[in-house]
Every structure is written in C-alpha cells, then in structure tokens.
Coordinates of C-alpha atoms and ligand atoms in Angstrom, one line a residue:
M1328 CA 81.9 57.5 207.6
D1329 CA 79.8 54.7 205.9
E1330 CA 79.1 55.8 202.3
R1331 CA 75.5 54.9 202.8
S1332 CA 75.0 57.4 205.6
N1333 CA 75.3 60.1 203.0
A1334 CA 72.2 58.8 201.3
P1335 CA 69.1 61.1 201.6
F1336 CA 67.1 58.6 203.6
G1337 CA 69.5 59.0 206.5
S1338 CA 69.8 56.3 209.1
Q1339 CA 67.4 53.6 207.8
P1340 CA 68.9 50.2 207.3
A1341 CA 70.5 49.5 203.9
P1342 CA 69.9 48.3 201.3
T1343 CA 67.0 50.4 200.1
R1344 CA 64.0 48.0 199.6
I1345 CA 62.0 48.8 196.5
A1346 CA 58.8 47.0 195.3
V1347 CA 58.1 47.3 191.6
I1348 CA 54.5 46.4 190.9
G1349 CA 54.1 45.0 187.3
A1350 CA 56.8 43.0 185.6
G1351 CA 56.3 44.3 182.1
P1352 CA 58.8 46.5 180.1
A1353 CA 58.4 49.5 182.4
G1354 CA 59.0 47.3 185.5
F1355 CA 62.1 45.8 184.1
Y1356 CA 63.5 49.1 182.9
T1357 CA 62.8 50.5 186.4
A1358 CA 64.7 47.6 188.0
E1359 CA 67.5 48.0 185.5
A1360 CA 67.9 51.7 186.2
L1361 CA 67.9 51.1 189.9
L1362 CA 70.6 48.4 189.5
K1363 CA 72.8 50.7 187.5
S1364 CA 72.6 53.4 190.2
D1365 CA 75.2 53.6 193.0
R1366 CA 72.5 53.0 195.6
D1367 CA 72.6 49.7 197.5
V1368 CA 69.2 48.3 196.4
S1369 CA 67.1 45.2 197.0
I1370 CA 64.3 45.0 194.4
D1371 CA 61.2 42.8 194.5
L1372 CA 59.5 42.7 191.1
F1373 CA 55.8 41.7 191.5
D1374 CA 53.4 40.5 188.9
R1375 CA 49.8 39.3 189.3
L1376 CA 50.4 36.6 186.7
P1377 CA 52.9 33.8 187.1
T1378 CA 54.7 34.9 183.9
P1379 CA 56.8 38.1 183.6
Y1380 CA 57.2 40.4 180.6
G1381 CA 53.7 41.9 180.5
L1382 CA 52.9 43.3 177.0
V1383 CA 56.0 41.6 175.5
R1384 CA 54.3 38.3 176.2
F1385 CA 50.6 39.3 175.9
G1386 CA 50.7 42.4 173.6
V1387 CA 53.4 42.1 171.0
A1388 CA 52.1 40.1 168.0
P1389 CA 53.2 36.5 167.8
D1390 CA 54.7 37.0 164.3
H1391 CA 57.0 39.8 165.7
Q1392 CA 59.4 37.6 167.5
K1393 CA 62.3 40.0 167.0
I1394 CA 60.6 42.6 169.2
K1395 CA 60.2 39.9 171.8
S1396 CA 63.9 39.2 171.9
V1397 CA 64.1 42.2 174.3
T1398 CA 63.3 39.6 177.0
R1399 CA 66.9 38.5 176.9
L1400 CA 67.8 41.8 178.6
Y1401 CA 65.0 41.4 181.1
E1402 CA 66.3 37.9 181.9
R1403 CA 69.7 39.4 182.8
T1404 CA 67.9 41.7 185.2
L1405 CA 66.0 38.8 186.7
Q1406 CA 69.3 36.9 187.3
D1407 CA 70.9 39.8 189.3
P1408 CA 71.1 38.7 192.9
R1409 CA 69.6 42.1 194.0
V1410 CA 66.4 41.3 192.1
R1411 CA 63.7 38.8 193.1
Y1412 CA 60.7 38.0 190.9
L1413 CA 57.4 37.5 192.8
G1414 CA 54.9 36.3 190.2
N1415 CA 51.3 35.3 190.9
V1416 CA 51.0 38.0 193.5
A1417 CA 48.2 40.4 192.9
Y1418 CA 48.4 44.0 194.2
G1419 CA 45.1 44.8 195.9
S1420 CA 44.2 41.2 196.9
D1421 CA 47.4 39.3 197.9
V1422 CA 49.2 42.5 199.1
N1423 CA 47.9 45.9 199.7
L1424 CA 49.5 49.3 200.0
A1425 CA 49.7 49.2 203.8
D1426 CA 51.7 45.9 203.5
L1427 CA 54.1 47.4 200.9
R1428 CA 54.6 50.5 203.0
R1429 CA 55.6 48.3 205.9
H1430 CA 58.1 46.3 203.8
Y1431 CA 59.6 48.7 201.4
N1432 CA 61.1 52.2 201.3
A1433 CA 59.5 52.9 198.0
V1434 CA 56.9 51.4 195.7
V1435 CA 57.0 51.9 191.9
F1436 CA 53.8 51.1 190.0
T1437 CA 54.4 49.9 186.5
V1438 CA 51.1 48.1 185.8
G1439 CA 50.6 49.4 182.3
A1440 CA 47.2 50.1 180.8
N1441 CA 45.1 46.9 180.7
A1442 CA 41.7 48.1 179.6
D1443 CA 40.5 49.5 176.4
R1444 CA 39.2 53.0 175.5
P1445 CA 35.5 52.7 174.7
L1446 CA 34.1 54.4 171.5
G1447 CA 30.9 55.5 173.3
I1448 CA 28.6 54.8 170.4
P1449 CA 25.4 52.7 170.2
G1450 CA 25.9 49.0 169.4
E1451 CA 29.3 48.7 171.0
D1452 CA 28.0 45.8 173.1
L1453 CA 26.5 43.7 170.2
Y1454 CA 27.8 40.2 169.7
G1455 CA 30.7 40.4 167.3
S1456 CA 31.9 43.8 168.6
L1457 CA 35.2 43.2 170.5
S1458 CA 38.0 45.5 171.6
A1459 CA 41.3 44.9 169.9
T1460 CA 42.9 44.6 173.3
E1461 CA 40.7 41.6 174.1
F1462 CA 41.4 40.0 170.8
V1463 CA 45.2 40.6 171.2
A1464 CA 45.2 39.1 174.7
W1465 CA 43.2 36.1 173.4
Y1466 CA 45.6 35.2 170.6
N1467 CA 48.6 35.8 172.8
G1468 CA 47.4 33.4 175.4
H1469 CA 46.5 35.7 178.3
P1470 CA 44.9 33.4 180.9
E1471 CA 42.0 35.8 181.5
F1472 CA 41.0 35.9 177.8
A1473 CA 41.4 32.2 176.9
D1474 CA 37.6 31.7 176.7
L1475 CA 36.8 34.9 174.7
D1476 CA 34.2 34.2 172.0
V1477 CA 35.7 35.4 168.8
P1478 CA 33.2 35.0 165.9
L1479 CA 35.6 33.9 163.2
D1480 CA 32.7 32.7 161.1
S1481 CA 32.7 36.4 160.0
R1482 CA 33.4 37.2 156.4
T1483 CA 34.1 40.9 156.8
V1484 CA 35.8 42.5 159.8
V1485 CA 35.9 46.2 160.4
V1486 CA 38.9 47.4 162.5
I1487 CA 38.4 50.9 163.9
G1488 CA 41.6 52.8 164.5
M1489 CA 44.8 53.6 162.6
G1490 CA 47.5 52.6 165.1
N1491 CA 49.9 49.8 165.3
V1492 CA 47.5 47.6 167.3
A1493 CA 44.9 48.0 164.5
I1494 CA 47.6 46.8 162.0
D1495 CA 48.6 43.9 164.3
V1496 CA 45.0 42.6 164.5
T1497 CA 44.4 43.1 160.8
R1498 CA 47.5 41.2 159.9
I1499 CA 46.7 38.3 162.3
L1500 CA 43.3 38.0 160.7
A1501 CA 44.7 38.2 157.2
K1502 CA 47.6 35.7 157.6
S1503 CA 47.4 32.1 156.7
V1504 CA 47.4 29.4 159.4
A1505 CA 50.7 28.1 158.0
E1506 CA 52.3 31.5 158.6
L1507 CA 51.0 31.6 162.2
A1508 CA 51.8 28.0 163.0
V1509 CA 55.5 28.8 163.4
T1510 CA 54.9 31.6 165.9
D1511 CA 54.0 31.4 169.7
I1512 CA 50.4 32.3 169.1
A1513 CA 48.2 30.5 171.6
D1514 CA 47.1 27.0 170.5
H1515 CA 43.4 27.8 171.0
A1516 CA 43.7 30.9 168.7
L1517 CA 45.6 28.9 166.1
E1518 CA 42.8 26.2 166.1
A1519 CA 40.1 28.9 165.8
L1520 CA 41.9 30.8 163.1
E1521 CA 42.2 27.5 161.1
R1522 CA 38.4 27.6 160.8
S1523 CA 38.3 31.4 160.0
Q1524 CA 35.9 32.5 157.3
V1525 CA 37.4 36.0 157.1
E1526 CA 37.7 37.3 153.6
R1527 CA 37.9 41.0 154.0
V1528 CA 39.4 43.2 156.8
V1529 CA 38.7 46.9 156.6
M1530 CA 40.8 49.3 158.7
V1531 CA 39.1 52.6 159.2
G1532 CA 40.6 55.9 160.4
R1533 CA 38.7 59.0 161.5
R1534 CA 41.3 61.4 160.2
G1535 CA 43.5 61.3 157.0
P1536 CA 46.4 59.2 155.9
A1537 CA 49.0 61.8 157.2
E1538 CA 47.4 61.6 160.7
A1539 CA 47.6 57.7 160.9
K1540 CA 49.5 56.7 164.1
F1541 CA 51.1 53.5 162.7
T1542 CA 54.8 53.2 161.9
T1543 CA 56.0 52.5 158.4
K1544 CA 57.6 49.1 159.0
E1545 CA 54.2 47.8 160.3
L1546 CA 52.3 49.5 157.4
R1547 CA 54.6 47.9 154.8
E1548 CA 53.9 44.4 156.2
L1549 CA 50.2 44.8 155.1
G1550 CA 51.5 45.0 151.5
E1551 CA 53.6 41.8 151.9
L1552 CA 50.9 39.4 153.0
V1553 CA 51.0 36.0 151.3
N1554 CA 47.3 35.5 151.8
A1555 CA 45.8 39.0 151.2
D1556 CA 45.8 41.8 148.6
I1557 CA 46.0 45.4 149.9
H1558 CA 43.4 47.9 148.7
V1559 CA 43.5 51.6 149.2
R1560 CA 41.7 54.4 147.3
A1561 CA 44.1 56.8 145.6
D1562 CA 41.8 59.7 146.4
E1563 CA 41.7 58.8 150.1
V1564 CA 45.5 58.5 150.5
A1565 CA 46.4 61.7 148.8
P1566 CA 47.0 64.0 151.8
D1567 CA 45.5 67.5 151.9
A1568 CA 47.7 70.5 151.9
A1569 CA 47.2 71.4 155.6
S1570 CA 48.2 67.9 156.7
L1571 CA 51.2 68.0 154.4
A1572 CA 52.3 71.3 155.9
A1573 CA 51.7 70.0 159.5
V1574 CA 53.8 66.9 159.0
A1575 CA 56.6 68.4 156.9
G1576 CA 59.9 66.8 158.0
D1577 CA 58.2 63.9 159.8
V1578 CA 60.1 60.9 158.4
N1579 CA 57.6 58.3 159.5
V1580 CA 54.6 60.1 158.0
T1581 CA 56.4 60.9 154.8
K1582 CA 57.3 57.3 154.4
N1583 CA 53.8 56.2 155.4
L1584 CA 52.4 58.4 152.6
E1585 CA 54.8 57.0 150.1
V1586 CA 53.9 53.4 151.0
M1587 CA 50.1 54.1 150.8
A1588 CA 50.5 55.8 147.4
W1589 CA 52.3 52.7 146.3
F1590 CA 49.5 50.5 147.7
A1591 CA 47.0 52.5 145.7
E1592 CA 48.8 51.5 142.5
Q1593 CA 48.7 47.8 143.2
V1594 CA 46.4 45.6 141.1
P1595 CA 44.8 42.9 143.3
S1596 CA 46.3 39.5 142.4
G1597 CA 43.4 37.4 143.5
K1598 CA 44.7 36.3 146.9
P1599 CA 42.0 34.7 149.1
R1600 CA 41.7 37.7 151.5
A1601 CA 41.6 41.5 151.1
V1602 CA 42.9 44.2 153.5
E1603 CA 41.5 47.6 152.9
L1604 CA 42.4 51.0 154.4
R1605 CA 39.8 53.7 154.6
F1606 CA 40.1 57.2 155.9
L1607 CA 38.1 60.2 157.1
L1608 CA 35.3 58.1 158.6
S1609 CA 34.1 58.4 162.2
P1610 CA 32.1 55.5 163.6
V1611 CA 28.7 56.7 164.8
E1612 CA 26.8 53.4 165.4
I1613 CA 27.4 49.7 165.2
L1614 CA 24.3 48.3 163.6
G1615 CA 22.7 44.9 164.1
D1616 CA 20.0 43.2 166.1
E1617 CA 21.9 40.7 168.3
R1618 CA 25.0 40.5 166.2
V1619 CA 26.9 43.1 164.3
R1620 CA 25.6 43.6 160.8
A1621 CA 27.4 46.9 159.7
V1622 CA 29.1 50.0 161.0
R1623 CA 27.7 53.4 160.2
F1624 CA 30.3 56.1 159.7
E1625 CA 30.0 59.8 159.2
R1626 CA 32.3 61.2 156.6
N1627 CA 34.8 63.8 157.9
R1628 CA 36.8 66.7 156.7
L1629 CA 40.0 67.9 158.4
V1630 CA 40.2 71.2 160.2
V1631 CA 43.4 72.8 161.5
G1632 CA 43.1 74.3 165.0
E1633 CA 44.8 77.4 166.3
D1634 CA 47.4 75.2 167.9
G1635 CA 48.1 73.4 164.6
W1636 CA 46.3 70.2 165.7
I1637 CA 44.4 68.6 162.8
S1638 CA 41.0 67.3 163.8
A1639 CA 38.2 65.5 162.0
V1640 CA 34.8 67.3 161.7
G1641 CA 31.7 65.5 160.5
T1642 CA 30.2 66.6 157.1
G1643 CA 26.7 65.2 157.7
E1644 CA 27.3 62.5 155.0
Y1645 CA 27.1 58.9 156.1
E1646 CA 28.4 55.6 154.8
E1647 CA 27.7 52.0 156.0
I1648 CA 30.3 49.3 155.8
P1649 CA 28.8 45.8 156.2
A1650 CA 30.6 43.8 158.8
D1651 CA 30.1 40.6 160.8
M1652 CA 32.7 41.5 163.4
V1653 CA 34.1 44.8 164.6
L1654 CA 37.4 45.3 166.4
R1655 CA 37.6 48.6 168.2
S1656 CA 41.3 49.6 168.3
V1657 CA 41.2 53.1 169.6
G1658 CA 43.8 52.8 172.4
Y1659 CA 44.5 51.1 175.7
L1660 CA 43.3 52.7 179.0
G1661 CA 44.9 52.4 182.4
T1662 CA 42.7 51.4 185.4
A1663 CA 42.6 52.5 189.0
L1664 CA 44.6 50.6 191.7
P1665 CA 43.3 50.3 195.2
D1666 CA 44.5 53.1 197.5
V1667 CA 46.4 54.9 194.7
P1668 CA 45.3 58.2 193.2
F1669 CA 44.0 58.0 189.7
E1670 CA 43.0 60.3 186.8
P1671 CA 40.1 58.5 185.2
R1672 CA 39.9 60.6 182.0
R1673 CA 43.5 60.0 181.1
G1674 CA 43.7 56.6 182.7
V1675 CA 46.9 57.4 184.5
I1676 CA 48.2 57.8 188.1
P1677 CA 48.7 61.6 188.5
N1678 CA 52.5 62.2 188.9
D1679 CA 55.2 64.8 188.7
E1680 CA 58.2 63.2 186.9
G1681 CA 57.2 59.8 188.3
R1682 CA 56.4 60.9 191.8
V1683 CA 52.8 60.0 192.6
L1684 CA 50.6 63.0 193.4
T1685 CA 47.4 63.1 195.4
G1686 CA 45.6 64.5 192.3
P1687 CA 46.4 66.2 189.0
D1688 CA 47.5 69.4 190.8
G1689 CA 48.0 67.7 194.2
S1690 CA 50.9 67.2 196.5
V1691 CA 53.5 64.4 196.4
V1692 CA 52.7 61.1 198.1
P1693 CA 56.1 60.2 199.7
G1694 CA 57.5 56.8 198.7
L1695 CA 55.1 56.1 195.8
Y1696 CA 56.3 56.3 192.1
V1697 CA 55.0 55.4 188.7
A1698 CA 56.5 54.5 185.3
G1699 CA 55.4 53.3 181.9
W1700 CA 51.9 53.5 180.4
I1701 CA 50.2 54.1 183.8
K1702 CA 52.5 57.2 184.2
R1703 CA 52.2 58.7 180.8
G1704 CA 49.4 56.9 178.9
P1705 CA 49.6 54.2 176.2
S1706 CA 52.0 55.7 173.8
G1707 CA 55.4 54.8 172.3
V1708 CA 57.2 51.5 171.6
I1709 CA 58.6 49.2 174.2
G1710 CA 61.9 51.1 174.3
T1711 CA 60.1 54.3 175.1
N1712 CA 59.6 52.9 178.6
K1713 CA 63.3 52.8 179.2
A1714 CA 63.7 56.6 179.3
C1715 CA 60.4 56.9 181.1
A1716 CA 61.6 54.5 183.9
M1717 CA 65.0 56.2 184.1
G1718 CA 63.2 59.5 184.7
T1719 CA 61.2 58.0 187.5
V1720 CA 64.3 56.3 189.1
A1721 CA 66.1 59.7 188.9
S1722 CA 63.3 61.2 190.9
L1723 CA 63.3 58.3 193.4
L1724 CA 67.0 58.4 193.9
G1725 CA 66.9 62.2 194.7
D1726 CA 64.2 61.9 197.3
S1727 CA 64.1 61.2 201.0
L1728 CA 62.3 57.9 201.2
P1729 CA 60.1 56.8 204.1
S1730 CA 61.9 54.5 206.5
I1731 CA 60.6 51.0 207.4
E1732 CA 60.9 49.1 210.6
P1733 CA 64.0 46.8 210.6
R1734 CA 61.9 43.7 211.3
H1735 CA 60.0 44.3 208.0
A1736 CA 63.0 45.3 206.0
T1737 CA 64.1 41.9 204.8
P1738 CA 63.0 39.8 201.8
E1739 CA 62.1 37.0 204.2
A1740 CA 59.6 39.2 206.0
I1741 CA 57.4 39.7 202.9
D1742 CA 57.9 36.0 202.0
E1743 CA 56.4 35.1 205.4
L1744 CA 53.5 37.4 204.9
L1745 CA 52.6 35.9 201.5
A1746 CA 53.1 32.4 202.8
E1747 CA 50.7 33.2 205.8
R1748 CA 48.1 34.3 203.2
G1749 CA 48.5 31.1 201.2
V1750 CA 49.9 32.9 198.1
K1751 CA 51.7 30.6 195.7
V1752 CA 54.6 32.8 194.7
V1753 CA 56.3 32.0 191.4
D1754 CA 59.9 33.0 191.8
T1755 CA 62.6 33.5 189.2
H1756 CA 63.6 29.8 189.3
S1757 CA 60.1 28.6 188.8
W1758 CA 59.5 31.1 186.0
L1759 CA 62.7 29.9 184.2
R1760 CA 61.5 26.3 184.5
L1761 CA 58.1 27.2 183.0
D1762 CA 59.9 29.2 180.3
A1763 CA 62.1 26.2 179.5
A1764 CA 59.1 23.9 179.4
E1765 CA 57.3 26.2 176.9
V1766 CA 60.4 26.5 174.7
A1767 CA 61.0 22.7 174.7
A1768 CA 57.3 22.1 173.7
G1769 CA 57.8 24.2 170.6
E1770 CA 61.0 22.6 169.4
G1771 CA 59.5 19.7 167.5
S1772 CA 57.2 22.0 165.5
G1773 CA 59.6 24.9 164.8
R1774 CA 57.8 27.2 167.2
P1775 CA 59.6 29.6 169.5
R1776 CA 57.5 28.2 172.4
V1777 CA 54.1 26.7 173.1
K1778 CA 52.5 28.9 175.7
R1779 CA 50.8 27.5 178.7
V1780 CA 47.6 29.5 179.0
R1781 CA 45.7 28.3 182.0
L1782 CA 46.9 29.4 185.4
D1783 CA 46.9 25.8 186.7
Q1784 CA 49.0 24.6 183.8
M1785 CA 51.5 27.4 184.5
L1786 CA 51.6 26.6 188.2
D1787 CA 52.0 22.8 187.6
V1788 CA 55.5 23.4 186.5
Ligands
NAP19 P1 47.3 54.6 169.0 O1 48.6 54.5 168.3 O2 47.1 55.7 169.9 O3 46.1 54.6 167.9 C1 44.8 54.7 168.2 C2 44.0 55.0 167.0 O4 42.6 55.1 167.4 C3 44.3 56.3 166.3 O5 44.2 56.1 164.9 C4 43.2 57.2 166.8 O6 42.8 58.3 165.9 C5 42.0 56.2 166.8 N1 40.9 56.7 167.6 C6 41.0 57.1 168.9 N2 39.7 57.4 169.3 C7 38.9 57.2 168.3 C8 37.5 57.4 168.1 N3 36.7 57.8 169.1 N4 37.0 57.0 166.9 C9 37.8 56.6 165.9 N5 39.1 56.5 166.0 C10 39.7 56.8 167.2 O7 47.0 53.3 169.9 P2 47.3 51.7 169.6 O8 47.2 51.3 168.2 O9 46.5 51.0 170.6 O10 48.8 51.6 170.1 C11 49.2 51.9 171.4 C12 50.8 52.1 171.5 O11 51.4 50.8 171.3 C13 51.3 53.0 170.3 O12 52.3 53.8 170.8 C14 51.8 52.0 169.3 O13 52.8 52.5 168.5 C15 52.3 50.9 170.2 N6 52.4 49.6 169.5 C16 53.6 49.4 168.8 C17 53.7 48.2 168.0 C18 54.9 48.0 167.3 O14 55.9 48.7 167.5 N7 54.9 47.0 166.3 C19 52.6 47.3 168.0 C20 51.5 47.6 168.7 C21 51.4 48.8 169.5 P3 43.3 59.8 166.1 O15 44.7 59.8 165.8 O16 42.4 60.6 165.3 O17 43.1 60.0 167.6

C-alpha cells in the first residue's frame, strides 16, 4: 500500500497543500515544523508585504543585529523546494478564505499582532502622543509608517510601559546618530534623529521594579549608553517584601533588581541625554491643548491578590511629568481577519492547541489553524514562536484535513488565480534579489543593509 494512503486525510491527492498566512517568525517556524514531519507537504508562505520576516525586519531594534541573524535559518526554509514564498499578497483583498479553502488542505494564520493596545485615557490623541508600535515600525522602515510625524523637536519624552519594547524605543531615542548610522535603521529615521532635540527620556511603569517585564540584557544596555546617563531613584527600585516573595527564584527579576540597584548608585557623568526609570505611576491623562504638554499620573501601591498576582492600586496622590512627546508602550494587539473568528478583548483568534474555534468555547473549524502572537497574544521572544508553531503543527498533522478538488490542488492553480487578479507576487527569487540589493547598498557605509521602504522601490527590484 502507498505510505500516504495511511494518512488521516484518506484518498485526497498528495502532497498536502498548506497555506501559511504571514511570513514572520511564527510562519517560518510553522513551515519548518511541517518540513521536518514525515508528511509529504507543499507549503505556500504568504505575506501582504513584499519582504518576509515580519517582526524580525519591522520590530527587532536596528541596533540588535544579532537577534536578526535568525533570518539565516528562515532563508534555509525558503530555499527548500517544498516551500514557495508569495509576498505582496494580502489576505482579505488579494485572496480570501474561500479561495484558500479551494486551493489548500489547511490554512495556518500566523499574522502576529500588528496594532497597539490603547491606554483608554483622555489626551491619547493629542499631537505628540504616539504608540511605540508606530514609532518602531517607522524607524524600522515599515512601508505603511514611512510618513509618520514623529515630533523630534521634543526635549522630554515619556515612555509608558516597562517591557522590552519600551526599552527599545528609549534606547533608540537616547543613542547618538553615529551609533545608529551603522545599523539598518531606515534612512528617513536616521535623518530625523540627526535633528533630534531629545534630552530626557522617562520610562514609567504602573507597578514596581520587580514587576517590570523587560529582560536583564536589555535593561543593562540602558546603563551602557554612550550618549545618556541613567537615573533611577533608590527608594523606587527597592522592591517591597510581597514582590520579593512573589518573585523568589525568578532569575530574570533577581538580576533586574540587582542592575537597577546598581543604576541607583551611579553618579551622572554629564552626558548630553538622560534616561530615567520611574515606578508605581499609572497614567490617568495626557495633558495639552493641541500638543502633549505633560502626563498626569496617579501614584500606586501594590496589592497581592488571592491568586498571588500583584496589582497596582491608586493612592489618590497625583504627579505630573512634563513631556513634549509620549510613547505608549503597553503591548501589541492582534486585529481581526475577514471570515476568521476573533476574540477582540485578547486580540487573538480563538483556538484549541492551534485549531481555530468558532468562538472562545466554540467548536473546531476544520482546516484552519493559528500560531504565534495571533494564537497566544503578544508575549515571549522570537524563539518562543518555535514551540508555539510546533504545537500547532502537531495538531494539524493529527487531524483529518478537508480535501480539495484535484484541479485546484497545484501551485500553478493559485498562481493563475493571483495573475488573473493582477497581483504582483514577490517570489523567493525576487525577494533574494531585493535582499542582495539592500545588503550591497549598505556595504560602502558599514551598514548591514539599507532598507528600501516604499513599496514601489521594493517592487522595482
Ligand atoms: P510587555 O512585555 O507585555 O510590556 C507591556 C508593559 O506595559 C508592561 O510593563 C505593562 O505593565 C504595561 N502596561 C500594560 N497596560 C498598561 C496600562 N494600562 N498602563 C500602564 N502600563 C501598562 O509588552 P512589549 O514591551 O510590547 O513586548 C511584547 C513582547 O515582545 C514581549 O514578550 C517582549 O519581551 C518581546 N520583545 C522582546 C525584545 C527582545 O528580546 N529584545 C524586544 C522587544 C520586544 P503590567 O506588567 O503592569 O501589565
């Protein structure tokens, strides 16, 4: 008997055709896990942008090139003959769910979380109030954010949030142009940062130092800035007893506390910029008439819940921090996809171990899967998506998949459909040409690459 006839999907034509929607880390780890399985697979990896790698290109900070080197593994996946890259194809407009159902046995959504979580306080829409996700996308050359108005005539910037994104944006604002000029930061951002008037960046957390979400390596970098002194208040970084008990044994938090205690001992050495960390302050209003003038915070105290969770409770005391710009860095948020169930509060597609459900407690939608941030929310580092994708692929491989008509079951059939619709697909070969052109453009100036930012510049290659 043919080995494939033992497969749960029965008599449908092999190989199993799988569409992966979103070519970021979760998409690549999904493809990799499928390739490593013993199933005969044919994978089409879609992205709405011409360029693959998602948050590795548009989220990871430009001065963190080591983290970006993970793309070498993704490149290997792209070069596997069982994988095709279909860039510049938008789910929802160029292809819809009905199309995918006709051409693939399974669809895995790995679209990430591309919006930002709002604070829900007055003044959030004032000029000078931006989300960190927009600012990050702008300096990383995301085509949709190239024209973002970033008021870098600001002297003081308040960054709300104590995660790694808050640290990234703080560091980029604090670094000198000379340090950034050897990275792959977008040219428009480098030019704007050259004129930056920023002198002080204040990162503000609503809970205490032991509850901060950042990792120690990233925190340490704030104390090593050539251009900025670090300021923390000894009384604010001394953790309370309840927090210490709650985090006992947590290596990251213990190290974070040590680093912050060391920061508190540092005497400012007169560098042109200052980075400050403040704790136990919840933003209640962004103040200003047309432009941000200050942020009003309520001072908090920490309370331990019955489940051990430490939350911040307002004390009724307030403090204003003057600011010309505010970066809200309180987390990414997934957005709904056409024809796919969605849980708006959590910003995820409801799922059971990666199998899409009709709703949070609903039934399984056969043939639809999910991995990465749109499956579990915006948490963890890039590598976290590997285990997440492997879990989804294990579910997929164990399921009976819907069959597809033989005439739709070939790569050529979807190519024809896209060509009929006038979609300019960027395939692996075209992406590698664009990649090589960007890398070559950086060679003369010691940069890893010079990113093409506008879609037409990308498609020109
Ligand atoms: P995050 O780690 O979840 O941090 C969000 C921060 O916002 C927390 O400090 C949170 O405080 C705070 N916050 C949430 N709601 C708030 C509110 N209403 N008012 C005030 N503060 C509020 O999110 P992220 O920084 O966006 O990072 C997303 C993920 O990407 C994380 O897993 C992160 O580690 C990862 N990442 C990694 C790197 C790296 O490895 N170098 C770089 C960037 C991002 P509470 O804790 O009190 O909720």
